[in-house]
Coordinates of C-alpha atoms in Angstrom, one line a residue:
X21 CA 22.9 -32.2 -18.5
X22 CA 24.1 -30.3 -17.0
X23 CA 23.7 -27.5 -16.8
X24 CA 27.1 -25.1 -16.6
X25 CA 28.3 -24.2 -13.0
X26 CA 31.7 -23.8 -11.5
X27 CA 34.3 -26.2 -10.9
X28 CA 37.9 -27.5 -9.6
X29 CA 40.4 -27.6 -11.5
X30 CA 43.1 -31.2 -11.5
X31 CA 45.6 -30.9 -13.8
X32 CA 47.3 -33.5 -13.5
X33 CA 50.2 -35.1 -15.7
X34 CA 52.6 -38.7 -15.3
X35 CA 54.6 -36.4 -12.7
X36 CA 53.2 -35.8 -9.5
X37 CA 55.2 -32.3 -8.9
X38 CA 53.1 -31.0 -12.0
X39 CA 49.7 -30.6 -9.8
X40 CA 48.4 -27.9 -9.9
X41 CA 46.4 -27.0 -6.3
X42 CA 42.6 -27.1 -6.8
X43 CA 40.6 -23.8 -7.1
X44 CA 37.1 -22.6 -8.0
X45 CA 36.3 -21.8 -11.5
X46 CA 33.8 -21.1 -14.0
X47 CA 32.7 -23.9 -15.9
X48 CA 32.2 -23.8 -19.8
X49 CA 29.7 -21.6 -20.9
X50 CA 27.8 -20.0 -18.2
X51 CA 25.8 -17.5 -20.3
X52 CA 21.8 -18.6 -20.0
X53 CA 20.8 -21.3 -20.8
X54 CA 17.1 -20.0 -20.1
X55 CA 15.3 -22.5 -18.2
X56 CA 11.4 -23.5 -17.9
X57 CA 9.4 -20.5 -16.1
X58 CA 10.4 -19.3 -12.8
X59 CA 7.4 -18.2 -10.4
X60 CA 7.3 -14.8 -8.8
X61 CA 9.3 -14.5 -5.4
X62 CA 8.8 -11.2 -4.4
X63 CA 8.6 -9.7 -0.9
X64 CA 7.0 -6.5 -2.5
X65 CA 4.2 -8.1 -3.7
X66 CA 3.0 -10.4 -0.7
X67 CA 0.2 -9.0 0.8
X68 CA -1.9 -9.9 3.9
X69 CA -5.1 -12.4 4.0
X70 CA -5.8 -13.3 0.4
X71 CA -6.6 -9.8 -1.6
X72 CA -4.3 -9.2 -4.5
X73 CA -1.4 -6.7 -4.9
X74 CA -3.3 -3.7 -7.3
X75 CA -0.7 -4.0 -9.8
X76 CA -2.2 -7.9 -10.1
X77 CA -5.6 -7.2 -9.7
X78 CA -4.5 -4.7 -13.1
X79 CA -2.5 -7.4 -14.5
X80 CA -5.4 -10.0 -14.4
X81 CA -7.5 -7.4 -15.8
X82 CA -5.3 -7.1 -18.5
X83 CA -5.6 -10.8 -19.3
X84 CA -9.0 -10.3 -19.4
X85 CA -9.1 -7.9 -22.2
X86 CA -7.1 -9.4 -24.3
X87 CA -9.4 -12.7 -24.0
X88 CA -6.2 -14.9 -22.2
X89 CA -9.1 -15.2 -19.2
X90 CA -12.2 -15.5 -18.2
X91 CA -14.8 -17.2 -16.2
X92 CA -13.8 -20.6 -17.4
X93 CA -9.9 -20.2 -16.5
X94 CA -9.2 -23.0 -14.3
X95 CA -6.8 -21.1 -12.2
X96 CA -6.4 -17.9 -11.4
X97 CA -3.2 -15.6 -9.2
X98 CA -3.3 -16.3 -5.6
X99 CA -0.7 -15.2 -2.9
X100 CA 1.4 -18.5 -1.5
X101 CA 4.7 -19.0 0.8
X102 CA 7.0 -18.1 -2.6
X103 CA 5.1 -14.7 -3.2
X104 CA 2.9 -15.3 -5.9
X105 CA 1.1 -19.1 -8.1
X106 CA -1.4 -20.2 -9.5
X107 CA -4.3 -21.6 -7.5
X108 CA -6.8 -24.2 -8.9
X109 CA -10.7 -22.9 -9.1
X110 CA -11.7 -26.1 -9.3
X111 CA -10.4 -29.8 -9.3
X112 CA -7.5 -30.2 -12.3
X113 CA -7.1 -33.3 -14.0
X114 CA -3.6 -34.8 -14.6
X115 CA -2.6 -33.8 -17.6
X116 CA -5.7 -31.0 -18.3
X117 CA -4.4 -27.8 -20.0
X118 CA -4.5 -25.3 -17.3
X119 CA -3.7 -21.9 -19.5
X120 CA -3.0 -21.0 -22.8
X121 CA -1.7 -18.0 -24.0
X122 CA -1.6 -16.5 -27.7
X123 CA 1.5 -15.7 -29.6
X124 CA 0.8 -11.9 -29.5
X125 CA 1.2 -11.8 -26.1
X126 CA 4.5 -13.6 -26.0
X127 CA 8.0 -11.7 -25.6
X128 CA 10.8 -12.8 -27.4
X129 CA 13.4 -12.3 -30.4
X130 CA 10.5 -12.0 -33.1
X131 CA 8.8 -9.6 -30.0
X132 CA 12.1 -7.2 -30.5
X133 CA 12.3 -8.0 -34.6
X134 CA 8.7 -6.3 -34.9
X135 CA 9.7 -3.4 -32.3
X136 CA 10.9 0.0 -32.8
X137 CA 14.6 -1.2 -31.7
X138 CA 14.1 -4.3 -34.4
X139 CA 16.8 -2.8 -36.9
X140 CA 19.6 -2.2 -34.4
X141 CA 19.3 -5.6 -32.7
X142 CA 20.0 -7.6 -35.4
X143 CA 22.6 -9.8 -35.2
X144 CA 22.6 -9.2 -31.4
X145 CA 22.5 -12.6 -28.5
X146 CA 18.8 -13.5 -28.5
X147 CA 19.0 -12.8 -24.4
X148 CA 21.0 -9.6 -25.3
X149 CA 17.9 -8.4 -27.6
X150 CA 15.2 -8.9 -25.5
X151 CA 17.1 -7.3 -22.4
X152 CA 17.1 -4.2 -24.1
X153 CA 13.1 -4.5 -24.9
X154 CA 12.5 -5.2 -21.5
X155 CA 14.9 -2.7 -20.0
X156 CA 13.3 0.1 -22.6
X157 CA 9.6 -1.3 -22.1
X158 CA 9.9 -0.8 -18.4
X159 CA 10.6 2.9 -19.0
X160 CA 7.9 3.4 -21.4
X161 CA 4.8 4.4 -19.4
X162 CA 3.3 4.1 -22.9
X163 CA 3.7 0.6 -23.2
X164 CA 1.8 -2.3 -23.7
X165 CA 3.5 -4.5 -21.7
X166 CA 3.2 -1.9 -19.0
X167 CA 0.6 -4.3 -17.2
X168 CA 2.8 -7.4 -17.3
X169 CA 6.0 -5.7 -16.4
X170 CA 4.8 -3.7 -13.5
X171 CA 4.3 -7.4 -11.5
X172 CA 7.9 -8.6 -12.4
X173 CA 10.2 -8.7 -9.5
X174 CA 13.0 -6.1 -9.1
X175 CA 15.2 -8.8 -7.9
X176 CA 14.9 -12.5 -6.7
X177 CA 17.1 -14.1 -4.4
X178 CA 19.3 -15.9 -7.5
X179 CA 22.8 -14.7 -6.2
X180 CA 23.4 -12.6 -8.9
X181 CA 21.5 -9.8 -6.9
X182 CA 22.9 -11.0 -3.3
X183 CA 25.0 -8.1 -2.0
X184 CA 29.3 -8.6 -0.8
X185 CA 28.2 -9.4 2.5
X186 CA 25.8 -11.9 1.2
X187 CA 27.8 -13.2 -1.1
X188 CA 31.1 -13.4 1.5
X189 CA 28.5 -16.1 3.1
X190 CA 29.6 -18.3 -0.1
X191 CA 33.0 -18.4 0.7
X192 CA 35.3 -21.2 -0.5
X193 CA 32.2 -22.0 -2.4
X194 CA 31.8 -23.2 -6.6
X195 CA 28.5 -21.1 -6.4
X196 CA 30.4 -18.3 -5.4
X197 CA 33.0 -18.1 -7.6
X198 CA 30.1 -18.9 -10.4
X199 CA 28.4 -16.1 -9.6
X200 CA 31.6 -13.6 -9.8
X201 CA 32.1 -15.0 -13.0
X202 CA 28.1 -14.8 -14.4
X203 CA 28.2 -10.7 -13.1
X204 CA 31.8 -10.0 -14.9
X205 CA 30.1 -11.6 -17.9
X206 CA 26.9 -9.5 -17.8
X207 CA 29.4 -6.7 -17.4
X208 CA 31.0 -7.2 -20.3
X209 CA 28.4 -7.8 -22.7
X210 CA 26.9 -4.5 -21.3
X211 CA 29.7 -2.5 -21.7
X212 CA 29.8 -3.8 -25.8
X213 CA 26.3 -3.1 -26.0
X214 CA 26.2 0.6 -24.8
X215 CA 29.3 1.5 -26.8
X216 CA 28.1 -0.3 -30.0
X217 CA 24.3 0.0 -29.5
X218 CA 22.6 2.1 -26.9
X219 CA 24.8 5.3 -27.3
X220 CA 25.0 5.8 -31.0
X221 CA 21.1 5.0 -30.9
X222 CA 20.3 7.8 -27.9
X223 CA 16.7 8.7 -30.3
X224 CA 15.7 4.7 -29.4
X225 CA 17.4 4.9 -26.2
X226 CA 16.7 8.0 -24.3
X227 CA 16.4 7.0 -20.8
X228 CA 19.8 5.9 -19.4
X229 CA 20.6 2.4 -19.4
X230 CA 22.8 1.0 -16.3
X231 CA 24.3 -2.0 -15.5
X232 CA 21.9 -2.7 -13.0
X233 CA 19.1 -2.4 -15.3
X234 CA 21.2 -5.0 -17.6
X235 CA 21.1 -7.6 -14.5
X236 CA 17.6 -7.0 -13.8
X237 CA 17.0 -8.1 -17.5
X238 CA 19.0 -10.9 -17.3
X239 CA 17.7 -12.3 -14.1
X240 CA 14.2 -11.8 -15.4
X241 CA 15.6 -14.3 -18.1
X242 CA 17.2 -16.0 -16.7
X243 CA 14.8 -17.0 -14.0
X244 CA 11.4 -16.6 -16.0
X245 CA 12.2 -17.7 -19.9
X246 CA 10.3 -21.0 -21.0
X247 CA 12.9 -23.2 -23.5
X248 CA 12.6 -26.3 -25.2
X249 CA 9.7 -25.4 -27.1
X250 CA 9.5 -26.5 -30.7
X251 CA 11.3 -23.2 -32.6
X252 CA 11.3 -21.5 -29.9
X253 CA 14.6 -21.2 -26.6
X254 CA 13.9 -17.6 -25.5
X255 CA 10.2 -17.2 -24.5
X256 CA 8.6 -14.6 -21.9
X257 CA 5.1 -15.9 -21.5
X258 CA 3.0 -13.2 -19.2
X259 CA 0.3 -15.3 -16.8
X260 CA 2.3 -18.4 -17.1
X261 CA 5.4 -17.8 -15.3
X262 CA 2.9 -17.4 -12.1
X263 CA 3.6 -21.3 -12.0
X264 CA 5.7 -22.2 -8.8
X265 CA 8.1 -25.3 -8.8
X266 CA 8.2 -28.8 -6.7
X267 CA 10.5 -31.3 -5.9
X268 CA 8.1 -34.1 -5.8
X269 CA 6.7 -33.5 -9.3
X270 CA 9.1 -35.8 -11.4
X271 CA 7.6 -34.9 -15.3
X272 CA 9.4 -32.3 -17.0
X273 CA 6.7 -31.8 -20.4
X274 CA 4.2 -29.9 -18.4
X275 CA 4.1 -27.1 -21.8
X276 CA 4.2 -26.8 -25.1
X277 CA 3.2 -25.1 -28.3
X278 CA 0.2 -25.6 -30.2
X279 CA -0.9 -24.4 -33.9
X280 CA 1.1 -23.1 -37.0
X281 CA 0.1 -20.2 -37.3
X282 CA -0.6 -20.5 -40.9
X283 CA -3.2 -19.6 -43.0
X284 CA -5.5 -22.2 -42.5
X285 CA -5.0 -23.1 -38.8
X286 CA -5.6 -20.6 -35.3
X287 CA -2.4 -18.7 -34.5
X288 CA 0.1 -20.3 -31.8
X289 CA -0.5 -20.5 -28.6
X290 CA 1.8 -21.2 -25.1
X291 CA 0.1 -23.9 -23.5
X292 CA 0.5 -25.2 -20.1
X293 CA -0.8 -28.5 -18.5
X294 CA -0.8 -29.9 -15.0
X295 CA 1.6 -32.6 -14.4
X296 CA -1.2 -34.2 -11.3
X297 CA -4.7 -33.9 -9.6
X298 CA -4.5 -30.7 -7.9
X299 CA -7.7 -30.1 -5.7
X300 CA -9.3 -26.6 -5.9
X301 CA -8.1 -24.0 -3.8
X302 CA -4.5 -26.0 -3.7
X303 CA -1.8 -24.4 -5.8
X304 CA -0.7 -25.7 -9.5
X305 CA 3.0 -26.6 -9.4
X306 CA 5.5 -28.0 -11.9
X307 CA 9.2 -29.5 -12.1
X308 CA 11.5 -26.9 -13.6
X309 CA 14.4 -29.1 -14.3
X310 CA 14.9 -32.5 -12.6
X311 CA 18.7 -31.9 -13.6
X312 CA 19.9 -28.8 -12.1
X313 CA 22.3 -29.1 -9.0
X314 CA 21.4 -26.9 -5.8
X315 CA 23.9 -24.4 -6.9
X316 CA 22.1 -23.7 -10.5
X317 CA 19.1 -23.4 -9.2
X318 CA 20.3 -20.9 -6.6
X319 CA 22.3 -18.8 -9.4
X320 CA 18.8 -19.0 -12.2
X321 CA 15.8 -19.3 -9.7
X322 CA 17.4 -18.0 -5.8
X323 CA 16.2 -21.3 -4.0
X324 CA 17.4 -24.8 -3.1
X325 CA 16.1 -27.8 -2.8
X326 CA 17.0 -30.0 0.1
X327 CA 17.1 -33.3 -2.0
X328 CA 19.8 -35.0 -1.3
X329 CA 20.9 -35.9 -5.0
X330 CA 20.7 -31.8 -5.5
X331 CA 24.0 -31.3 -4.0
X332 CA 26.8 -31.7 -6.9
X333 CA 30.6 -30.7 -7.2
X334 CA 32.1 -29.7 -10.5
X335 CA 35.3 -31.2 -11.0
X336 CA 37.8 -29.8 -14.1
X337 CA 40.0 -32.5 -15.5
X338 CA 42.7 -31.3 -17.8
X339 CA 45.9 -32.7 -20.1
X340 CA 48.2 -30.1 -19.2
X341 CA 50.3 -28.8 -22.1
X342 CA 53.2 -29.1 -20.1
X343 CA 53.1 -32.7 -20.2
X344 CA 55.5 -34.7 -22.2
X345 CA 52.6 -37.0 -23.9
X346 CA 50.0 -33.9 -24.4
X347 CA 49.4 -34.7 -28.3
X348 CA 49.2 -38.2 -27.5
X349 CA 46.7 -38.1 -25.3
X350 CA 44.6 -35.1 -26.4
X351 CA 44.3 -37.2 -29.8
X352 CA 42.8 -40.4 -27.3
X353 CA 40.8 -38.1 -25.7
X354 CA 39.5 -36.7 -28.6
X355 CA 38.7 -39.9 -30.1
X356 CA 36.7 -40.6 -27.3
X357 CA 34.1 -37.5 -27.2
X358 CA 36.7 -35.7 -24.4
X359 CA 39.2 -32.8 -24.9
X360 CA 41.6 -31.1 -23.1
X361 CA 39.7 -30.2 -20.4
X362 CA 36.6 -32.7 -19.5
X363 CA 34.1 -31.7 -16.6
X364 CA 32.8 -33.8 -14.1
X365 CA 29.3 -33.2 -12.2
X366 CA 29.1 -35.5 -8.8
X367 CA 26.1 -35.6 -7.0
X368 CA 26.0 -36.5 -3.5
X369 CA 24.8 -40.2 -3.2
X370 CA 25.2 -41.1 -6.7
X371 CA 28.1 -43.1 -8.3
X372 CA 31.5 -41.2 -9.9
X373 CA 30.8 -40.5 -13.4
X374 CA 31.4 -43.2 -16.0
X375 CA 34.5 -42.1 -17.8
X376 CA 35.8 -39.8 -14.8
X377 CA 38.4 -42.5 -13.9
X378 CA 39.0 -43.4 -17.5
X379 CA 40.2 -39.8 -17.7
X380 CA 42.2 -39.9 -14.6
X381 CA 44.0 -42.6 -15.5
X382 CA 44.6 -41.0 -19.0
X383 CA 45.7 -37.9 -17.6
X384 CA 48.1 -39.6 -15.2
X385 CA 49.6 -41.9 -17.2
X386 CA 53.6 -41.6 -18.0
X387 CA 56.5 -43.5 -17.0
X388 CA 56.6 -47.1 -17.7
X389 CA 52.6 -46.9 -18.5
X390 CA 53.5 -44.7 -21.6
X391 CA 53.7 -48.0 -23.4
X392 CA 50.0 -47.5 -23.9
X393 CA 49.8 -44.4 -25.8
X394 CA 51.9 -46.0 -28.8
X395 CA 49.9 -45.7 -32.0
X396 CA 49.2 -49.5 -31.7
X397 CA 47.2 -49.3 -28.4
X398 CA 45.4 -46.1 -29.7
X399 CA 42.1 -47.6 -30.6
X400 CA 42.1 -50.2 -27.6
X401 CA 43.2 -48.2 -25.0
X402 CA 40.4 -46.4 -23.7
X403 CA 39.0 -49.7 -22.9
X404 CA 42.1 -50.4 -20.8
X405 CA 42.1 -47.4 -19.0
X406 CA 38.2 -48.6 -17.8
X407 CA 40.3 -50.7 -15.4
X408 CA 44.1 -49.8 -13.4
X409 CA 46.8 -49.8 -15.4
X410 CA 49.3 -49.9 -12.7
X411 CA 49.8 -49.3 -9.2
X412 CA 51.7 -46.0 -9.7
X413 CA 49.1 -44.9 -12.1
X414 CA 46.3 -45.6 -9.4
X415 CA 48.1 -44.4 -6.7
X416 CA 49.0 -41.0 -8.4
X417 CA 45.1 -40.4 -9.0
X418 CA 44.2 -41.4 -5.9
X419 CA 46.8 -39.2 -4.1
X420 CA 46.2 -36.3 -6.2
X421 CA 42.7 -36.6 -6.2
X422 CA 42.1 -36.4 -2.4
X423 CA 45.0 -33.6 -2.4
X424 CA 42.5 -31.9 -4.4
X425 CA 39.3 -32.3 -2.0
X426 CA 41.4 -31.6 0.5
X427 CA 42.8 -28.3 -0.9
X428 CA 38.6 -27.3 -2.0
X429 CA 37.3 -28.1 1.7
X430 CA 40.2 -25.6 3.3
X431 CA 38.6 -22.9 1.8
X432 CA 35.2 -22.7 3.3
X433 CA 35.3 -20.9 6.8
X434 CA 32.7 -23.4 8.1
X435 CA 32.9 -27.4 8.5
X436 CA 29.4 -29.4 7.6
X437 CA 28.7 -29.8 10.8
X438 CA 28.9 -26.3 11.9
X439 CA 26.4 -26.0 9.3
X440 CA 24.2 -28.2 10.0
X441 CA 23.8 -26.5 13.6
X442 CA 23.2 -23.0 11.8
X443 CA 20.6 -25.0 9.6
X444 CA 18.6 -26.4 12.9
X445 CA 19.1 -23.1 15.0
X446 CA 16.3 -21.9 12.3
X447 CA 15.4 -18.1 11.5
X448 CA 17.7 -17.8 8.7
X449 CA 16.6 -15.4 6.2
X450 CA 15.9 -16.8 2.8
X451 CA 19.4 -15.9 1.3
X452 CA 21.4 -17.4 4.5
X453 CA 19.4 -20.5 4.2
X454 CA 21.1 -20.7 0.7
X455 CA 24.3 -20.0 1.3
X456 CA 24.4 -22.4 4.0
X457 CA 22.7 -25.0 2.0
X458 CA 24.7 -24.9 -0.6
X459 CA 28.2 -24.9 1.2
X460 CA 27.5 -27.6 2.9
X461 CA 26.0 -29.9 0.4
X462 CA 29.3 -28.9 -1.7
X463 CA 31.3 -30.2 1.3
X464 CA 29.3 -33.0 1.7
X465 CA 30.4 -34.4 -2.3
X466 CA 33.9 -33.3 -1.4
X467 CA 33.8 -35.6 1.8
X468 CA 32.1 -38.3 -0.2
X469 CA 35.2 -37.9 -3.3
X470 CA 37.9 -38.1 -0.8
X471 CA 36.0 -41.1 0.6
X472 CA 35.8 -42.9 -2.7
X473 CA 39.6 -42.4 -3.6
X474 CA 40.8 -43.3 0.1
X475 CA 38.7 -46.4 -0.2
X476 CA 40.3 -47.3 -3.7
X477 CA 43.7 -46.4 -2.1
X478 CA 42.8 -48.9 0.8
X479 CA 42.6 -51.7 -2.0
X480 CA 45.8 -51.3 -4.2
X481 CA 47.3 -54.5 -3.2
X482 CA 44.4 -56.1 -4.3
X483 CA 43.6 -54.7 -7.5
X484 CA 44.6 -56.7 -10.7
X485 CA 46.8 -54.2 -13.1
X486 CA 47.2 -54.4 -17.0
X487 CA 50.2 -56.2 -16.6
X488 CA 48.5 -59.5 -14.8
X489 CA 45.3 -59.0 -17.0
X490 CA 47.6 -59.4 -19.8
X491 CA 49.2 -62.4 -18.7
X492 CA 45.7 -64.2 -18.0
X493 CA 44.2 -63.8 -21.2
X494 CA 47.8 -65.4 -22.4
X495 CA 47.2 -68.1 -20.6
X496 CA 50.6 -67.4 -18.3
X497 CA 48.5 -66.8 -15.0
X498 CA 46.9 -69.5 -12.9
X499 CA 43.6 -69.0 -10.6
X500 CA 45.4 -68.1 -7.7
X501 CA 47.6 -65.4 -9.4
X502 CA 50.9 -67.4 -10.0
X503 CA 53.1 -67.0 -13.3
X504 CA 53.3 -70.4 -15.3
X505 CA 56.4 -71.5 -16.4
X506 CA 56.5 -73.7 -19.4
X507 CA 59.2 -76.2 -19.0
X508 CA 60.7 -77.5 -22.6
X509 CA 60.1 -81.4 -23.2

């Protein structure tokens, strides 16, 4: 799953002049896809020796009052390496509910529904909705959220708050061009929303709204919204977004809701559970998303991981409708769960994806291979293309393949092993650290591609094409690869 991140784009078609140069590119649909809760990481709030921030200490006191704590919480805020978690009072169990938290406390579209800005949200994105309750809440002094929202961050280090000169660090890089596209996409949707929305509704809206303030909202939710949860994709949850994230925690199901709400049962609440033991005084920690590459978790949570399998590329496949046999093989595509334009996500140490050379071979086939997009191969030949069709056909996406890794790996002004001495020199700030960890690990899949397809290239004269397949299973082929003539008697 993947997630939606940036990508290269290979158009290729049966002639090799038709390539188009590889380039970075947004993939699909980057608008969020809110992910489990993000911990805070905020440089404001760290404080020395173990006392809490104020605005905490008046954040825990408002969980207090509205019965979410007490004596018997299991865990309670605690100040850690990423800013601020949750630290065990006691021993946990694996498994043992750790918090829960009641609907009325919750923020999300049915939060904005029952608000004063319900009416004129309707029919607005869920994100897009409770943006604007966030953004308007944080004005209010007034409000009721006051106590939760005075202990969000004003910024994490997700890239969509890195500055140019930050960002220039991501040159040549998928994430970078990602995160261009992510910022011209929250641009736009503001710009809709104050003409259509916040200006004709200045009574609701008093205090300016700014782009910025837009961003803020959306990284908030980007970074801090549970999903998943039965009815239920856009969900704030005060007190349980202190939970911090490991890579060794493998189970994903760490929360959940519980209750009906209806007449006869308690009303919902967000409960959380601890995936292990956890010792008291250790911190609670959960897996946000086994599946997200380096570079997502950069763009939704502003830190990497430095897992091996988190490094991915993004590769764009498309039929190009330039090409003589576009309908022919769109409709194969098609028939196959593909379209036009198939993506690709390759992770470093882990095998090319299943149909990714099925594709290729599609999308390169012509010439004296056309033979296999007549509509009498069309519901067998997908299962050809699982193995070459021909030398030229393998050689073409071979060639145009590493052309294309090639082409991506020009554009970084730094070569993996420059990086890795900037990794080992140490002292990088948090936001160098990324960038450098996440151009390299891109580089890394590139070198590992190229590898792949120069390896495949190594073996063409080796490979048995359609052509001799065909011939066995007639019968006309002997063991060693001989034709068998039949002699009349």
């Amino acid at each position: 799953m993947a997630p939606p991140y940036s990508a290269t784009s290979l158009l290729l078609t049966s002639s090799p002049s038709s390539f188009l140069s590889p380039f970075p590119a947004a993939k699909r649909d980057y608008r969020p896809r809110l992910p489990a809760g993000r911990a805070f990481v905020v440089n404001s709030l760290r404080s020395s020796g173990s006392e809490l921030p104020p605005a905490v200490q008046t954040f825990w006191k408002w969980l207090t009052e509205e019965g979410v704590v007490s004596s018997k919480t299991s865990t309670l805020p605690g100040v850690v390496d990423e800013g601020l978690g949750l630290i065990a009072k006691r021993d946990i169990g694996r498994n043992e509910v750790v918090l829960e938290v009641p609907k009325r406390l919750w923020i999300n579209p049915d939060t904005v529904a029952a608000s004063e800005i319900g009416k004129v949200c309707v029919g607005l994105k869920p994100w897009i909705a409770v943006a604007l309750f966030l953004i308007r809440e944080k004005r209010s002094e007034g409000s009721r959220w006051r106590r939760y929202i005075d202990v969000l961050p004003e910024e994490t280090n997700s890239t969509i708050f890195w500055s140019e000169e930050e960002l220039a660090e991501l040159q040549g890089s998928q994430l970078l061009s990602t995160t261009k596209s992510v910022k011209e996409y929250i641009k736009n949707e503001f710009e809709k929303i104050e003409e259509e929305v916040i200006s004709p509704n200045k009574k609701l809206f008093p205090n300016p709204i700014t782009l910025t303030d837009f961003i803020w909202a959306f990284g908030i939710l980007r970074s801090r919204a549970f999903s998943r949860l039965r009815g239920h994709n856009l969900l704030l949850v005060p007190f349980a977004d202190l939970i911090n994230h490991s890579s060794r925690i493998e189970t994903e199901d760490t929360y959940e809701i519980k209750g009906t709400g209806g007449l006869f049962s308690r009303d919902s609440v967000f409960s959380l559970r601890s995936p292990v033991y956890v010792k008291a005084g250790e911190q609670v920690l959960i897996q946000y998303d086994t599946r997200k590459s380096n570079g997502e978790l950069a763009l939704d949570y502003g830190f990497i991981e430095a897992t091996a399998n988190r490094n991915a590329y993004t590769l764009t496949l498309g039929i190009s409708e330039s090409d003589p046999f576009y309908g022919d093989k769109l409709d194969i595509a098609e028939s196959n769960g593909m379209g036009e334009t198939a993506y690709f996500d390759i992770y470093l140490g882990q095998p090319l994806p299943p149909t990714m050379l099925q594709y290729l071979r599609l999308v390169a086939l012509g010439g004296t291979d056309a033979f296999l997009l007549e509509s009498i191969f069309r519901n067998t030949v997908w299962g050809h293309l699982d193995l070459p069709v021909s030398r030229s056909n393998e050689e073409l996406v071979c060639r145009v393949v590493r052309e294309a890794c090639a082409s991506a790996l020009s554009g970084y002004s730094t070569t993996v092993e420059e990086d890795a001495e900037i990794i080992e020199s140490g002292s990088l700030n948090p936001r160098l650290e990324i960038a450098v960890g996440i151009r390299a690990g891109e580089k890394r899949v590139l070198r590992q591609i190229d590898g792949d397809f120069k390896e495949r290239e190594s073996e063409l004269n080796e490979v048995e094409y359609y052509q001799e397949r065909r011939l066995r299973d007639l019968g006309l082929v002997g063991e060693q690869g001989d034709i068998i003539f039949w002699e009349p008697k």
